Short mmCIF file of C-alpha atoms and ligand atoms in Angstrom, two decimals:
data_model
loop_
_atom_site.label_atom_id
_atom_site.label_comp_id
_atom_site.label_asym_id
_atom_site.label_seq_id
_atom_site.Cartn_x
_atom_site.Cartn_y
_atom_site.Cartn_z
CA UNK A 27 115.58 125.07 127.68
CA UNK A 28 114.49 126.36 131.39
CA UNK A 29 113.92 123.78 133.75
CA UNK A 30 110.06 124.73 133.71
CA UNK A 31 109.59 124.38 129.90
CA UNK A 32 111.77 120.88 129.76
CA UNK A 33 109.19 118.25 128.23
CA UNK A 34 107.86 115.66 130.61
CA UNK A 35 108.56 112.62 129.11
CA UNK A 36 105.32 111.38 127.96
CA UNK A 37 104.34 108.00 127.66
CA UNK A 38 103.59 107.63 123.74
CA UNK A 39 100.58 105.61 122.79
CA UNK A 40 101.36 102.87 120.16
CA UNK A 41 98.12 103.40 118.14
CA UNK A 42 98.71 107.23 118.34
CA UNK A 43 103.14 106.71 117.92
CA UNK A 44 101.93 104.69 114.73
CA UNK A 45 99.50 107.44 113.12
CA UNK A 46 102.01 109.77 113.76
CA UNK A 47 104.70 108.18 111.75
CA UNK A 48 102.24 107.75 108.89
CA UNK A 49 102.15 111.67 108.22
CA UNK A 50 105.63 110.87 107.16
CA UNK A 51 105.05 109.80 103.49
CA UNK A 52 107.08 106.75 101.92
CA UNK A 53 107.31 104.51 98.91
CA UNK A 54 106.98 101.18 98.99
CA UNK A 55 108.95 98.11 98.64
CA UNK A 56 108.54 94.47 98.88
CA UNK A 57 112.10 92.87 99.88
CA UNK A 58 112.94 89.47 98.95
CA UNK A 59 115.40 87.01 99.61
CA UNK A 60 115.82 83.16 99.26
CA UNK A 61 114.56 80.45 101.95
CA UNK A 62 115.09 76.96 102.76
CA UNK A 63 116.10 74.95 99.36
CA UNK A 64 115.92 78.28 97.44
CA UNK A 65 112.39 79.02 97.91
CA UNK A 66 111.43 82.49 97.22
CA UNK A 67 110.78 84.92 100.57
CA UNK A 68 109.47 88.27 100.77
CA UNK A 69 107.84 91.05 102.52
CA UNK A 70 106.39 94.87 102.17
CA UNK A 71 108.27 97.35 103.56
CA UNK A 72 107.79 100.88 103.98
CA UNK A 73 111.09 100.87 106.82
CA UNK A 74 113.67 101.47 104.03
CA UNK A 75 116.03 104.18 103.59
CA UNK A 76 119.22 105.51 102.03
CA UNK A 77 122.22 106.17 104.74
CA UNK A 78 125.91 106.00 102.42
CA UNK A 79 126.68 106.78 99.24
CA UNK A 80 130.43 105.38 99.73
CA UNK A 81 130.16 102.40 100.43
CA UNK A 82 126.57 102.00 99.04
CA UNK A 83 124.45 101.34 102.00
CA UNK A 84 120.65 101.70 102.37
CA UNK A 85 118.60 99.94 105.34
CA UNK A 86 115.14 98.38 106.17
CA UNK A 87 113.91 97.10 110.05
CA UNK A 88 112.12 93.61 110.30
CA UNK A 89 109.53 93.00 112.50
CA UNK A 90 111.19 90.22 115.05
CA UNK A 91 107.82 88.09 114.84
CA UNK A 92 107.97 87.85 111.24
CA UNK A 93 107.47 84.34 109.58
CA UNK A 94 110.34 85.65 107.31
CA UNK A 95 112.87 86.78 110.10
CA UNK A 96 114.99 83.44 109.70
CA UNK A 97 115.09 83.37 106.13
CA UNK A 98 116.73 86.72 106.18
CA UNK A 99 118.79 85.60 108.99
CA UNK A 100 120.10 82.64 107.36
CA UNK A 101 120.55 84.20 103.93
CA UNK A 102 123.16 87.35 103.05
CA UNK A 103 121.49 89.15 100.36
CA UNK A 104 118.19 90.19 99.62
CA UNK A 105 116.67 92.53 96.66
CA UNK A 106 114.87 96.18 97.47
CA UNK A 107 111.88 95.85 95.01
CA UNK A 108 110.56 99.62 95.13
CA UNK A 109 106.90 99.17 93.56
CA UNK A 110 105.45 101.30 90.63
CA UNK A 111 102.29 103.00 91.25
CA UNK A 112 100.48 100.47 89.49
CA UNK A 113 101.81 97.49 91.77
CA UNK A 114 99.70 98.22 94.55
CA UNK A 115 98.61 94.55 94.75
CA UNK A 116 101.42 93.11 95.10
CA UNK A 117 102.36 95.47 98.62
CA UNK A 118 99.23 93.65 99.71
CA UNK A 119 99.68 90.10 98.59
CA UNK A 120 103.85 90.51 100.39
CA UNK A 121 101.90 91.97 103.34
CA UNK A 122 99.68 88.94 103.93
CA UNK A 123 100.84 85.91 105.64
CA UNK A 124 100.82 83.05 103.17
CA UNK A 125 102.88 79.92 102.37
CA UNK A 126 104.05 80.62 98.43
CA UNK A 127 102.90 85.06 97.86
CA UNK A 128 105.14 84.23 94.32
CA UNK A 129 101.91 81.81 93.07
CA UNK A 130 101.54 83.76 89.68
CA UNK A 131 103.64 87.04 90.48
CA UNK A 132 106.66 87.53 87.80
CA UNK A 133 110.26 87.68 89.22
CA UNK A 134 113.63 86.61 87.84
CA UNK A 135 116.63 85.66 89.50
CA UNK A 136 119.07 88.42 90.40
CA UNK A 137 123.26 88.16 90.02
CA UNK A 138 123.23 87.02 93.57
CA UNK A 139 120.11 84.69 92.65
CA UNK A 140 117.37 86.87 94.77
CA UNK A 141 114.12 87.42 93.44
CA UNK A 142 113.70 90.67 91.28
CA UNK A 143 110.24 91.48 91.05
CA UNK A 144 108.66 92.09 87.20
CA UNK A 145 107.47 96.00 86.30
CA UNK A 146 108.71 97.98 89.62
CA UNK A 147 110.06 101.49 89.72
CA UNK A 148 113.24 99.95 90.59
CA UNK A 149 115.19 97.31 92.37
CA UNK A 150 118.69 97.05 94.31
CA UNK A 151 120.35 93.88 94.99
CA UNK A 152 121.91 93.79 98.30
CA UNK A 153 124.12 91.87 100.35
CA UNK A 154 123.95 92.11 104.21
CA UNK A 155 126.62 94.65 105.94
CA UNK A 156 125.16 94.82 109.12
CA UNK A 157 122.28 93.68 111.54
CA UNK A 158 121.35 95.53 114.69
CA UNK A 159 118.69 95.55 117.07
CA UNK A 160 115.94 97.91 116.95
CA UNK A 161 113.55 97.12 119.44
CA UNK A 162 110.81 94.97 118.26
CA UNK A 163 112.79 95.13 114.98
CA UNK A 164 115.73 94.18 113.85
CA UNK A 165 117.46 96.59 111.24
CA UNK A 166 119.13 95.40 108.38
CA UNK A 167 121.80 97.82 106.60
CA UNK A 168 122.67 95.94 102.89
CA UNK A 169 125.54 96.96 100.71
CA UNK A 170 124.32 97.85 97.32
CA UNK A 171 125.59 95.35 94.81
CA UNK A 172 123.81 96.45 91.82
CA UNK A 173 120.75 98.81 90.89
CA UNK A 174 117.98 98.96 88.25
CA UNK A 175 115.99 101.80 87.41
CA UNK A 176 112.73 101.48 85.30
CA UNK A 177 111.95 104.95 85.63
CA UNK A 178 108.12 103.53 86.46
CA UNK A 179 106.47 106.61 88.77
CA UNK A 180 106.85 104.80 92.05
CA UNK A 181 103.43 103.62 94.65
CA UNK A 182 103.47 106.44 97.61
CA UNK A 183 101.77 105.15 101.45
CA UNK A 184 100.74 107.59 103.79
CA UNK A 185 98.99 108.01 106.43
CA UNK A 186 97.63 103.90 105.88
CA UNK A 187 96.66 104.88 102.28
CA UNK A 188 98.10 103.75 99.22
CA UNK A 189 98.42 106.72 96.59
CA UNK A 190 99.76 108.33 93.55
CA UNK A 191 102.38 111.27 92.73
CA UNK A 192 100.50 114.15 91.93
CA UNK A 193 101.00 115.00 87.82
CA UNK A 194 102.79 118.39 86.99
C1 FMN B 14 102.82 99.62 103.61
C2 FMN B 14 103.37 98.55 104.54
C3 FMN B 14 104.61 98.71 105.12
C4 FMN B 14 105.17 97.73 105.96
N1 FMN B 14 106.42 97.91 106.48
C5 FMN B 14 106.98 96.95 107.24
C6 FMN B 14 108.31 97.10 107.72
O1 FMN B 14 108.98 98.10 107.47
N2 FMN B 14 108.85 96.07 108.45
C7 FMN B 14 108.13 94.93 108.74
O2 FMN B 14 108.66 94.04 109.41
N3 FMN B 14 106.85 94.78 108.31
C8 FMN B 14 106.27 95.74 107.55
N4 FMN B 14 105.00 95.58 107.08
C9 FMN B 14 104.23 94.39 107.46
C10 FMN B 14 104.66 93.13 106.69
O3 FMN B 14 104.57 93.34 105.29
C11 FMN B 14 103.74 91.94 107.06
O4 FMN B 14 103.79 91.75 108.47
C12 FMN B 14 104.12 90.64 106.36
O5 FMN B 14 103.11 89.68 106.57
C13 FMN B 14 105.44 90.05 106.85
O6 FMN B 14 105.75 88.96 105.99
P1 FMN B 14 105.91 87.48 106.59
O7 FMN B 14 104.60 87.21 107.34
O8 FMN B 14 106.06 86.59 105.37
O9 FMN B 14 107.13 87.50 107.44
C14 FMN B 14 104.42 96.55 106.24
C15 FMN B 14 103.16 96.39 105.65
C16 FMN B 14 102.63 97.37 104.81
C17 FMN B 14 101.28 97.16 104.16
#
């Protein structure tokens, strides 16, 4: 690129930056993990993503002001929970600030003891590889310890709307 077409950089707007990333179109998961004395923790996440096959890594980014930032700190594994399309509750009760979100919402224990979340799409139970900064995030990269798939069709956000996959 010619010195008179290089892009100025351009200072991004955050409201603007986070519309913008919203065109690209995600499922949904609510990750959970255990807290002090083995209380259940979680949170909705639309961060999460696939990076290795070999080892089996995926990763997620956690807002650093989170209430749940030190429970996932403190704790090395945690459970991807990827909802069903008919679970779009519970990506708003895990995305609302509240002192027990498990009051009446059916989980059992995983292998490594985190919550797996009732009737999702599926769910991976992870323990922590890595943790790096990311800004006013901190991204966590789990190793894959085991996976369950439901074969539910799977809740789709975009754009700050919660939707459906189209039927063929
Ligand atoms: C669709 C959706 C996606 C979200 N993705 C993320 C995310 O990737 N990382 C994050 O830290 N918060 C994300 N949030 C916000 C958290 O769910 C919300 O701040 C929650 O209250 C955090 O839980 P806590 O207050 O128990 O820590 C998302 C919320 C929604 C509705």
């Amino acid at each position: 690129m010619s010195a008179a077409h290089a892009a100025k950089p351009a200072s991004i707007e955050p409201k603007h930056f986070r519309e913008v990333l919203g065109s690209f179109a995600t499922g949904v998961v609510v990750v959970t993990t255990l807290g002090d004395g083995g209380r259940p923790v979680g949170l909705t996440v639309n961060s999460f993503n696939s990076v290795s096959l070999d080892p089996p890594l995926v990763l997620w980014s956690l807002a650093l002001e989170a209430p749940s930032l030190a429970a996932f700190r403190a704790h090395d594994f945690f459970a991807i929970n990827i909802l069903a399309e008919d679970q779009e509750f519970l990506s708003k009760r895990f995305s609302t600030p509240a002192e027990n979100k498990f009051s009446d919402v059916g989980f059992d224990p995983g292998a490594t003891g985190v919550p797996l979340l009732r009737g999702t799409a599926a769910a991976l139970e992870c323990r922590t590889f890595a943790r790096y900064p990311g800004g006013d995030h901190e991204i966590y990269v789990g190793e894959v310890k085991a996976v369950f798939d439901r074969g539910h069709p799977p809740l789709v956000f975009h754009r700050g709307v919660f939707r459906r996959l189209g039927r063929h």
